[in-house]
Coordinates of C-alpha atoms in Angstrom, one line a residue:
X1 CA 80.2 8.3 -42.5
X2 CA 82.0 7.5 -39.1
X3 CA 83.4 9.9 -36.9
X4 CA 86.9 9.8 -38.2
X5 CA 89.0 7.9 -40.2
X6 CA 90.9 6.2 -37.1
X7 CA 89.7 5.1 -33.9
X8 CA 92.4 6.7 -32.0
X9 CA 92.9 3.6 -29.8
X10 CA 96.6 2.3 -29.3
X11 CA 97.4 -1.3 -30.1
X12 CA 99.4 -2.0 -26.8
X13 CA 98.4 -5.8 -26.5
X14 CA 100.4 -8.8 -27.1
X15 CA 99.5 -12.5 -26.8
X16 CA 100.5 -12.7 -23.3
X17 CA 98.2 -9.4 -22.3
X18 CA 95.2 -11.1 -24.2
X19 CA 95.7 -14.3 -22.4
X20 CA 95.9 -12.6 -18.9
X21 CA 93.0 -10.5 -19.8
X22 CA 90.9 -13.3 -20.3
X23 CA 92.4 -15.5 -17.5
X24 CA 91.4 -12.9 -14.9
X25 CA 88.0 -12.2 -16.5
X26 CA 86.8 -15.8 -15.7
X27 CA 88.8 -15.7 -12.3
X28 CA 89.1 -19.2 -11.0
X29 CA 89.5 -18.7 -7.7
X30 CA 87.0 -15.8 -7.4
X31 CA 84.4 -17.3 -9.7
X32 CA 84.2 -20.6 -7.8
X33 CA 83.4 -19.0 -4.4
X34 CA 79.3 -18.6 -5.3
X35 CA 79.0 -21.9 -6.7
X36 CA 80.5 -23.8 -4.0
X37 CA 78.2 -21.6 -1.6
X38 CA 75.1 -22.4 -3.8
X39 CA 76.4 -26.3 -3.4
X40 CA 75.2 -26.5 0.0
X41 CA 71.5 -27.0 -1.5
X42 CA 72.5 -29.8 -3.8
X43 CA 75.1 -31.9 -1.5
X44 CA 75.1 -35.1 -3.9
X45 CA 76.6 -32.8 -7.0
X46 CA 79.8 -33.5 -8.0
X47 CA 82.0 -30.5 -8.3
X48 CA 84.8 -31.9 -10.3
X49 CA 82.3 -33.1 -12.8
X50 CA 80.4 -29.7 -12.8
X51 CA 83.7 -28.1 -13.6
X52 CA 84.5 -30.1 -16.6
X53 CA 81.0 -30.0 -17.9
X54 CA 80.9 -26.2 -17.4
X55 CA 83.9 -26.1 -19.3
X56 CA 83.0 -28.3 -22.4
X57 CA 79.5 -26.7 -22.7
X58 CA 81.1 -23.3 -23.1
X59 CA 83.7 -24.3 -25.4
X60 CA 81.5 -23.5 -28.6
X61 CA 81.1 -20.1 -27.2
X62 CA 85.1 -19.6 -27.0
X63 CA 85.0 -20.8 -30.4
X64 CA 82.2 -18.4 -31.6
X65 CA 84.1 -15.5 -30.0
X66 CA 87.6 -16.4 -31.2
X67 CA 86.2 -16.4 -34.8
X68 CA 84.5 -12.9 -34.0
X69 CA 87.4 -11.4 -32.5
X70 CA 89.8 -12.4 -35.2
X71 CA 87.7 -11.2 -38.0
X72 CA 86.4 -8.0 -36.5
X73 CA 89.1 -6.9 -34.5
X74 CA 87.6 -3.8 -33.5
X75 CA 86.8 -2.4 -29.9
X76 CA 83.7 -4.2 -28.8
X77 CA 83.9 -6.9 -31.4
X78 CA 80.8 -8.6 -30.3
X79 CA 78.8 -5.7 -30.8
X80 CA 80.3 -4.7 -34.2
X81 CA 79.7 -8.3 -35.1
X82 CA 75.8 -8.6 -34.0
X83 CA 75.0 -5.0 -35.5
X84 CA 76.6 -6.0 -39.0
X85 CA 75.3 -9.6 -39.2
X86 CA 71.9 -9.5 -37.4
X87 CA 70.7 -5.8 -37.4
X88 CA 71.4 -2.5 -36.0
X89 CA 68.9 -2.6 -33.2
X90 CA 70.2 -6.0 -32.1
X91 CA 73.6 -4.9 -32.0
X92 CA 72.3 -1.7 -29.7
X93 CA 70.0 -3.6 -27.5
X94 CA 73.3 -6.2 -26.5
X95 CA 75.5 -3.1 -26.0
X96 CA 73.0 -1.3 -23.8
X97 CA 72.2 -4.4 -21.8
X98 CA 76.1 -5.1 -21.5
X99 CA 76.8 -1.7 -20.5
X100 CA 73.9 -1.5 -17.9
X101 CA 75.1 -5.0 -16.5
X102 CA 78.8 -3.7 -16.2
X103 CA 77.7 -0.5 -14.3
X104 CA 75.5 -2.4 -12.3
X105 CA 78.3 -4.9 -11.5
X106 CA 80.8 -2.4 -10.3
X107 CA 79.8 -1.7 -7.0
X108 CA 78.7 -5.3 -6.1
X109 CA 82.2 -6.7 -7.3
X110 CA 83.8 -4.0 -5.1
X111 CA 81.5 -5.1 -2.0
X112 CA 82.6 -8.6 -2.8
X113 CA 86.3 -7.6 -2.5
X114 CA 85.5 -6.5 1.0
X115 CA 83.6 -9.4 1.7
X116 CA 85.3 -12.2 0.4
X117 CA 89.0 -11.0 0.4
X118 CA 89.4 -8.0 2.9
X119 CA 87.5 -9.2 5.9
X120 CA 88.5 -12.9 6.0
X121 CA 92.1 -11.8 4.9
X122 CA 92.2 -9.5 8.0
X123 CA 90.9 -12.4 10.2
X124 CA 93.5 -14.8 8.8
X125 CA 96.2 -12.7 9.3
X126 CA 95.1 -12.0 13.0
X127 CA 94.7 -15.6 13.3
X128 CA 98.1 -16.8 12.5
X129 CA 99.9 -13.8 14.2
X130 CA 97.6 -14.0 17.3
X131 CA 96.3 -10.3 16.8
X132 CA 93.0 -9.8 18.0
X133 CA 92.6 -6.2 16.8
X134 CA 92.8 -7.4 13.2
X135 CA 90.1 -9.8 13.8
X136 CA 87.8 -7.3 15.5
X137 CA 88.6 -4.9 12.5
X138 CA 87.2 -7.5 10.0
X139 CA 84.3 -8.1 12.2
X140 CA 83.6 -4.5 12.5
X141 CA 83.6 -4.0 8.7
X142 CA 81.1 -6.8 7.8
X143 CA 78.7 -5.7 10.5
X144 CA 78.7 -1.9 10.0
X145 CA 76.7 -1.1 6.9
X146 CA 78.3 2.8 6.4
X147 CA 81.9 1.2 6.9
X148 CA 81.0 -1.6 4.2
X149 CA 79.7 1.1 2.0
X150 CA 82.8 3.6 2.3
X151 CA 85.3 0.9 1.7
X152 CA 83.2 -0.3 -1.6
X153 CA 83.4 3.5 -2.9
X154 CA 87.3 3.4 -2.2
X155 CA 87.6 0.3 -4.1
X156 CA 85.5 1.5 -7.0
X157 CA 87.6 4.8 -7.0
X158 CA 90.7 3.0 -6.9
X159 CA 89.4 1.0 -10.3
X160 CA 88.6 4.1 -11.8
X161 CA 92.1 5.8 -11.3
X162 CA 93.8 2.8 -12.7
X163 CA 91.6 2.9 -15.6
X164 CA 92.3 6.3 -16.5
X165 CA 95.6 5.5 -18.5
X166 CA 95.6 2.8 -21.0
X167 CA 99.3 2.1 -20.1
X168 CA 98.7 2.0 -16.5
X169 CA 95.7 0.0 -17.0
X170 CA 97.3 -3.1 -19.0
X171 CA 100.3 -3.0 -16.8
X172 CA 97.8 -3.4 -13.7
X173 CA 96.1 -6.1 -15.4
X174 CA 99.0 -8.2 -16.1
X175 CA 100.6 -7.9 -12.4
X176 CA 97.4 -8.2 -10.9
X177 CA 96.8 -11.4 -12.8
X178 CA 100.2 -12.6 -11.9
X179 CA 99.3 -12.0 -8.2
X180 CA 95.9 -14.0 -9.0
X181 CA 97.7 -16.8 -10.1
X182 CA 100.0 -16.9 -7.3
X183 CA 97.0 -16.7 -4.9
X184 CA 95.5 -19.7 -6.6
X185 CA 98.6 -21.7 -6.3
X186 CA 99.3 -21.0 -2.8
X187 CA 95.6 -21.8 -1.9
X188 CA 95.6 -25.2 -3.8
X189 CA 98.7 -26.0 -2.1
X190 CA 97.5 -24.9 1.4
X191 CA 94.2 -27.0 1.1
X192 CA 96.0 -30.3 0.1
X193 CA 97.7 -30.1 3.6
X194 CA 94.3 -30.3 5.5
X195 CA 94.1 -33.9 7.2
X196 CA 91.0 -35.5 8.2
X197 CA 87.2 -34.9 7.1
X198 CA 87.2 -36.6 3.6
X199 CA 84.4 -39.1 3.1
X200 CA 83.4 -40.8 -0.3
X201 CA 80.6 -38.5 -1.8
X202 CA 77.3 -39.6 -3.5
X203 CA 76.9 -38.5 -6.9
X204 CA 73.3 -37.1 -8.3
X205 CA 73.3 -36.3 -12.1
X206 CA 70.7 -33.6 -11.9
X207 CA 72.1 -32.0 -8.9
X208 CA 75.6 -32.0 -10.8
X209 CA 73.9 -30.7 -13.9
X210 CA 72.3 -27.9 -11.6
X211 CA 75.6 -26.9 -10.1
X212 CA 77.1 -27.0 -13.9
X213 CA 75.0 -24.1 -14.7
X214 CA 76.0 -22.2 -11.9
X215 CA 79.7 -22.9 -12.8
X216 CA 78.6 -21.2 -16.2
X217 CA 76.7 -18.4 -14.9
X218 CA 79.2 -17.5 -12.3
X219 CA 82.4 -18.2 -14.1
X220 CA 83.0 -20.3 -17.2
X221 CA 80.5 -18.1 -19.4
X222 CA 82.8 -15.0 -18.9
X223 CA 85.2 -16.0 -21.8
X224 CA 85.0 -13.1 -23.9
X225 CA 87.3 -10.1 -22.5
X226 CA 89.5 -10.1 -25.5
X227 CA 86.4 -9.1 -27.8
X228 CA 86.2 -5.5 -26.1
X229 CA 89.9 -5.2 -26.7
X230 CA 90.2 -6.5 -30.3
X231 CA 91.0 -3.2 -31.8
X232 CA 93.9 -3.0 -29.3
X233 CA 95.7 -6.2 -30.1
X234 CA 99.1 -6.0 -32.1
X235 CA 98.7 -9.5 -34.1
X236 CA 94.9 -10.2 -33.7
X237 CA 94.9 -13.9 -34.9
X238 CA 97.8 -15.0 -32.7
X239 CA 96.8 -13.1 -29.8
X240 CA 93.3 -14.2 -29.8
X241 CA 94.1 -18.0 -30.2
X242 CA 96.1 -17.5 -27.0
X243 CA 93.7 -15.3 -25.4
X244 CA 90.9 -17.5 -25.8
X245 CA 92.0 -21.1 -25.8
X246 CA 95.2 -20.8 -23.6
X247 CA 93.1 -18.9 -20.8
X248 CA 90.2 -21.5 -21.0
X249 CA 92.5 -24.6 -20.3
X250 CA 94.1 -22.7 -17.6
X251 CA 91.2 -21.9 -15.8
X252 CA 89.9 -25.2 -16.2
X253 CA 92.7 -26.7 -14.6
X254 CA 93.0 -24.4 -11.9
X255 CA 89.4 -25.1 -11.1
X256 CA 89.9 -28.8 -11.1
X257 CA 92.8 -28.5 -8.8
X258 CA 90.9 -26.3 -6.4
X259 CA 87.6 -28.6 -6.2
X260 CA 89.7 -31.9 -6.1
X261 CA 92.0 -30.0 -3.1
X262 CA 88.7 -29.8 -1.0
X263 CA 86.9 -32.8 -2.0
X264 CA 89.9 -35.1 -1.4
X265 CA 90.8 -33.3 2.1
X266 CA 88.3 -31.5 3.6
X267 CA 85.4 -33.2 1.9
X268 CA 82.1 -31.3 0.2
X269 CA 79.9 -32.6 3.1
X270 CA 82.2 -31.0 5.8
X271 CA 82.9 -28.1 3.6
X272 CA 79.4 -27.2 3.3
X273 CA 78.5 -28.2 6.8
X274 CA 81.2 -25.1 8.2
X275 CA 79.9 -22.8 5.4
X276 CA 76.5 -23.0 6.6
X277 CA 76.8 -23.6 10.4
X278 CA 80.2 -22.1 11.3
X279 CA 83.3 -23.3 13.1
X280 CA 85.5 -22.6 16.3
X281 CA 87.8 -20.3 14.4
X282 CA 87.7 -16.3 14.4
X283 CA 87.5 -16.2 10.4
X284 CA 84.1 -16.1 8.6
X285 CA 83.9 -19.0 6.6
X286 CA 82.9 -17.7 3.3
X287 CA 86.0 -17.7 1.4
X288 CA 88.6 -20.1 0.1
X289 CA 91.2 -17.8 1.9
X290 CA 89.7 -18.9 5.1
X291 CA 89.9 -22.5 4.5
X292 CA 93.4 -22.2 3.3
X293 CA 94.4 -20.5 6.4
X294 CA 93.0 -23.2 8.4
X295 CA 94.4 -26.0 6.3
X296 CA 98.1 -24.6 6.4
X297 CA 98.1 -21.5 9.1
X298 CA 101.7 -20.7 8.4
X299 CA 102.3 -17.0 8.8
X300 CA 104.0 -16.1 5.6
X301 CA 101.8 -18.2 3.4
X302 CA 98.8 -16.7 4.8
X303 CA 100.1 -13.1 4.4
X304 CA 101.2 -13.8 0.8
X305 CA 97.8 -15.6 0.2
X306 CA 95.9 -12.4 1.5
X307 CA 98.1 -9.9 -0.2
X308 CA 97.8 -11.6 -3.6
X309 CA 94.0 -12.3 -3.3
X310 CA 93.4 -8.5 -3.1
X311 CA 93.6 -8.8 -6.9
X312 CA 90.4 -11.1 -7.4
X313 CA 87.4 -8.8 -7.6
X314 CA 89.4 -5.7 -8.5
X315 CA 90.3 -7.4 -11.7
X316 CA 86.8 -8.0 -12.4
X317 CA 85.7 -4.5 -11.5
X318 CA 88.7 -2.9 -13.7
X319 CA 87.5 -4.9 -16.8
X320 CA 84.0 -4.0 -16.2
X321 CA 85.0 -0.3 -16.1
X322 CA 86.7 -0.5 -19.3
X323 CA 84.5 -2.9 -21.2
X324 CA 81.8 -0.2 -20.7
X325 CA 83.5 2.5 -22.0
X326 CA 84.7 0.6 -25.1
X327 CA 80.9 -0.4 -25.5
X328 CA 80.0 3.7 -25.4
X329 CA 83.0 4.2 -27.5
X330 CA 82.1 1.9 -30.3
X331 CA 78.2 3.1 -30.2
X332 CA 79.4 6.7 -30.4
X333 CA 81.6 5.8 -33.4
X334 CA 78.6 4.5 -35.2
X335 CA 76.7 7.7 -34.4
X336 CA 74.6 5.9 -32.2
X337 CA 75.5 8.1 -29.0
X338 CA 76.6 11.6 -28.9
X339 CA 80.4 12.1 -30.6
X340 CA 81.9 13.1 -27.4
X341 CA 81.8 9.5 -26.0
X342 CA 84.5 8.7 -28.7
X343 CA 86.9 11.3 -27.5
X344 CA 90.2 9.4 -26.7
X345 CA 93.0 10.7 -24.4
X346 CA 96.1 8.9 -24.3
X347 CA 94.6 5.7 -25.6
X348 CA 91.5 5.8 -23.4
X349 CA 88.1 7.1 -24.2
X350 CA 88.0 9.2 -21.2
X351 CA 84.6 10.6 -21.3
X352 CA 83.0 7.2 -21.7
X353 CA 85.0 6.1 -18.8
X354 CA 83.7 9.0 -16.7
X355 CA 80.4 8.6 -17.6
X356 CA 80.4 4.9 -16.6
X357 CA 81.8 5.8 -13.2
X358 CA 79.3 8.2 -12.7
X359 CA 76.4 5.7 -13.3
X360 CA 78.2 3.1 -11.0
X361 CA 78.4 5.6 -8.0
X362 CA 74.5 5.8 -8.3
X363 CA 74.2 2.0 -8.2
X364 CA 76.7 1.9 -5.3
X365 CA 74.1 3.6 -3.2
X366 CA 71.2 1.6 -4.6
X367 CA 72.9 -1.9 -4.3
X368 CA 75.2 -1.5 -1.3
X369 CA 74.0 1.4 1.0
X370 CA 70.3 0.7 0.4
X371 CA 70.5 -2.9 -0.1
X372 CA 68.4 -3.4 -3.3
X373 CA 70.5 -6.4 -4.6
X374 CA 69.6 -8.5 -7.7
X375 CA 69.1 -12.1 -7.7
X376 CA 72.0 -14.3 -8.9
X377 CA 69.5 -16.2 -11.3
X378 CA 68.1 -13.2 -12.9
X379 CA 71.4 -11.2 -13.3
X380 CA 73.1 -14.4 -15.0
X381 CA 70.1 -15.2 -17.2
X382 CA 69.3 -12.0 -18.4
X383 CA 72.9 -11.5 -19.1
X384 CA 73.2 -14.8 -21.3
X385 CA 69.9 -13.8 -22.8
X386 CA 70.7 -10.1 -23.9
X387 CA 74.6 -10.9 -24.7
X388 CA 75.9 -14.4 -25.4
X389 CA 72.6 -15.7 -27.0
X390 CA 72.2 -12.7 -29.1
X391 CA 75.8 -13.0 -30.3
X392 CA 75.4 -17.0 -31.0
X393 CA 72.2 -16.4 -32.8
X394 CA 74.1 -13.6 -35.0
X395 CA 76.5 -16.3 -35.7
X396 CA 74.2 -19.0 -37.1
X397 CA 74.4 -17.3 -40.5
X398 CA 78.2 -17.0 -40.7
X399 CA 79.5 -19.9 -38.3
X400 CA 76.6 -22.3 -38.7
X401 CA 77.6 -25.3 -36.6
X402 CA 79.4 -23.3 -34.0
X403 CA 76.4 -20.8 -33.8
X404 CA 74.0 -23.7 -33.3
X405 CA 76.0 -25.2 -30.6
X406 CA 76.5 -22.1 -28.8
X407 CA 73.0 -21.2 -28.9
X408 CA 72.0 -24.6 -27.6
X409 CA 74.4 -24.4 -24.9
X410 CA 73.3 -21.0 -23.5
X411 CA 69.6 -21.9 -24.0
X412 CA 70.2 -25.0 -22.0
X413 CA 71.9 -23.3 -19.3
X414 CA 69.0 -20.7 -19.0
X415 CA 66.1 -23.4 -19.0
X416 CA 67.5 -25.6 -16.7
X417 CA 68.6 -23.3 -14.0
X418 CA 64.9 -22.1 -14.1
X419 CA 63.8 -25.7 -14.0
X420 CA 65.8 -26.8 -11.2
X421 CA 65.1 -23.5 -9.1
X422 CA 61.7 -23.7 -9.3
X423 CA 61.6 -27.6 -8.6
X424 CA 64.2 -27.6 -5.8
X425 CA 62.9 -25.0 -3.2
X426 CA 66.1 -24.8 -1.2
X427 CA 68.4 -24.2 -4.4
X428 CA 65.6 -21.8 -5.9
X429 CA 65.7 -19.8 -2.4
X430 CA 69.4 -19.1 -3.0
X431 CA 69.7 -18.4 -6.6
X432 CA 66.3 -16.2 -6.7
X433 CA 66.9 -14.3 -3.5
X434 CA 67.0 -10.5 -4.2
X435 CA 64.7 -7.6 -4.4
X436 CA 61.6 -8.6 -6.6
X437 CA 60.9 -4.9 -7.8
X438 CA 65.0 -4.4 -8.5
X439 CA 64.9 -7.7 -10.4
X440 CA 62.1 -6.7 -12.5
X441 CA 63.7 -3.0 -13.3
X442 CA 66.9 -4.8 -14.3
X443 CA 65.2 -7.0 -16.9
X444 CA 63.0 -4.4 -18.4
X445 CA 65.7 -1.5 -18.3
X446 CA 68.0 -2.9 -21.1
X447 CA 65.3 -3.5 -23.9
X448 CA 63.1 -0.4 -23.0
X449 CA 66.7 1.8 -22.9
X450 CA 67.7 0.3 -26.3
X451 CA 64.7 0.9 -28.1
X452 CA 64.6 4.7 -26.7
X453 CA 68.5 5.0 -27.8
X454 CA 68.0 3.4 -31.1
X455 CA 64.5 5.4 -32.3
X456 CA 66.2 8.6 -31.1
X457 CA 69.6 8.2 -32.7
X458 CA 67.7 7.1 -36.0
X459 CA 65.6 10.1 -35.9
X460 CA 68.5 12.6 -35.0
X461 CA 70.8 11.5 -37.6
X462 CA 68.2 11.5 -40.3
X463 CA 67.8 15.3 -39.8
X464 CA 71.4 15.5 -40.3
X465 CA 71.1 13.5 -43.5
X466 CA 72.5 10.1 -42.1
X467 CA 71.1 7.0 -42.6
X468 CA 71.7 4.9 -39.3
X469 CA 71.0 1.7 -41.5
X470 CA 73.7 2.4 -43.8
X471 CA 76.3 2.6 -41.1
X472 CA 75.8 -0.8 -40.0
X473 CA 76.7 -2.1 -43.7
X474 CA 80.2 -1.2 -43.2
X475 CA 83.0 -2.1 -40.9
X476 CA 84.2 0.9 -38.6
X477 CA 88.2 2.0 -39.6
X478 CA 90.9 0.7 -37.0

């Protein structure tokens, strides 16, 4: 019934690898940049409380994905789980939606690598070394759309090359995640050296809850990386236990230390004022790299921070690339997509990867060069609706309490974000900023594409004498 008796994927991953995969997919240091930017519209939100609440509200989701990844230890375990426990169309809808999210995310992540790391990195090194040329180069990149587009494409291409070989890919994930950990520690260390601006902040609960949802949408919800690689883990139960819970705890710890290092030194109000109005330094104040440089302008430390911080969005992009290929692979293995998407070369679904790369190039042109951006709220909310909520609902039958708690948590994030966005204009103006037509298309494309793919594959396989519905009653071979 399936394409073959074995998937062809290689069991390469141990507990450390799975932990690092999930640690980098959440990415405390990179994931906090956007919430701290949005915080300018809700100045009385408690950052530390938002971090803790965000982690706790997503804990049912962590438990949910852990159980799924252990029981369904196959590539794209969440797709396998939904298609077998809800229905085939629900699985296809989730998989198509995730694929579209990932391929639209490649170019954005590559662009963020340039804007939040490369530009402030060049300027920071130029500042501590008194090198005006590096500062000018950073300014030229951010002010020249063509230059920004070319650099974005180069990062996307580099990500693609690293993903071609499964051995190189997993080694790169390991070393780059270690680099991200070093970057995080150095930035926390540097921020604690800042002296002066701290004032006792006021705390407003509704604002804190609003920031909590942004923490979830930008950071804490991304706890499911191991699910896509579940078929490549040597000892699934042990690997998933460390991969989910240790990475969740470490990211919670790192994020608390980061926000405390800002709140107790620079102070929230000054940090937000600098972000919105600028400062007297030749560094864009849009990144934690910038604040770490000014807090502790030691040349060696700043250079180490900049080099290790190159891992931030590169890790996101690498995982999006490979996750998208695993989704195509799994749907092909189920005969939903053409058989060639399941072709494996040296442990990599190579044709799925190439197809993902080709689609990402189209969105690079649309999103980076033409400037058709998706609003943060729409992107995050439909990602939750088409992915995490579908998984949570499917889990209610099998893991009743955890499925219910996970569903309630995800619905609360969606509802409260929309409510606060519509009732607080300054907050709403930021999270809903984007191209309205493109926003609408990103909402409609996943379900419409899923319907077309599912109906077309069902009809085509029916002519071959294969009933798609029967495939979803069995678990694919390893």
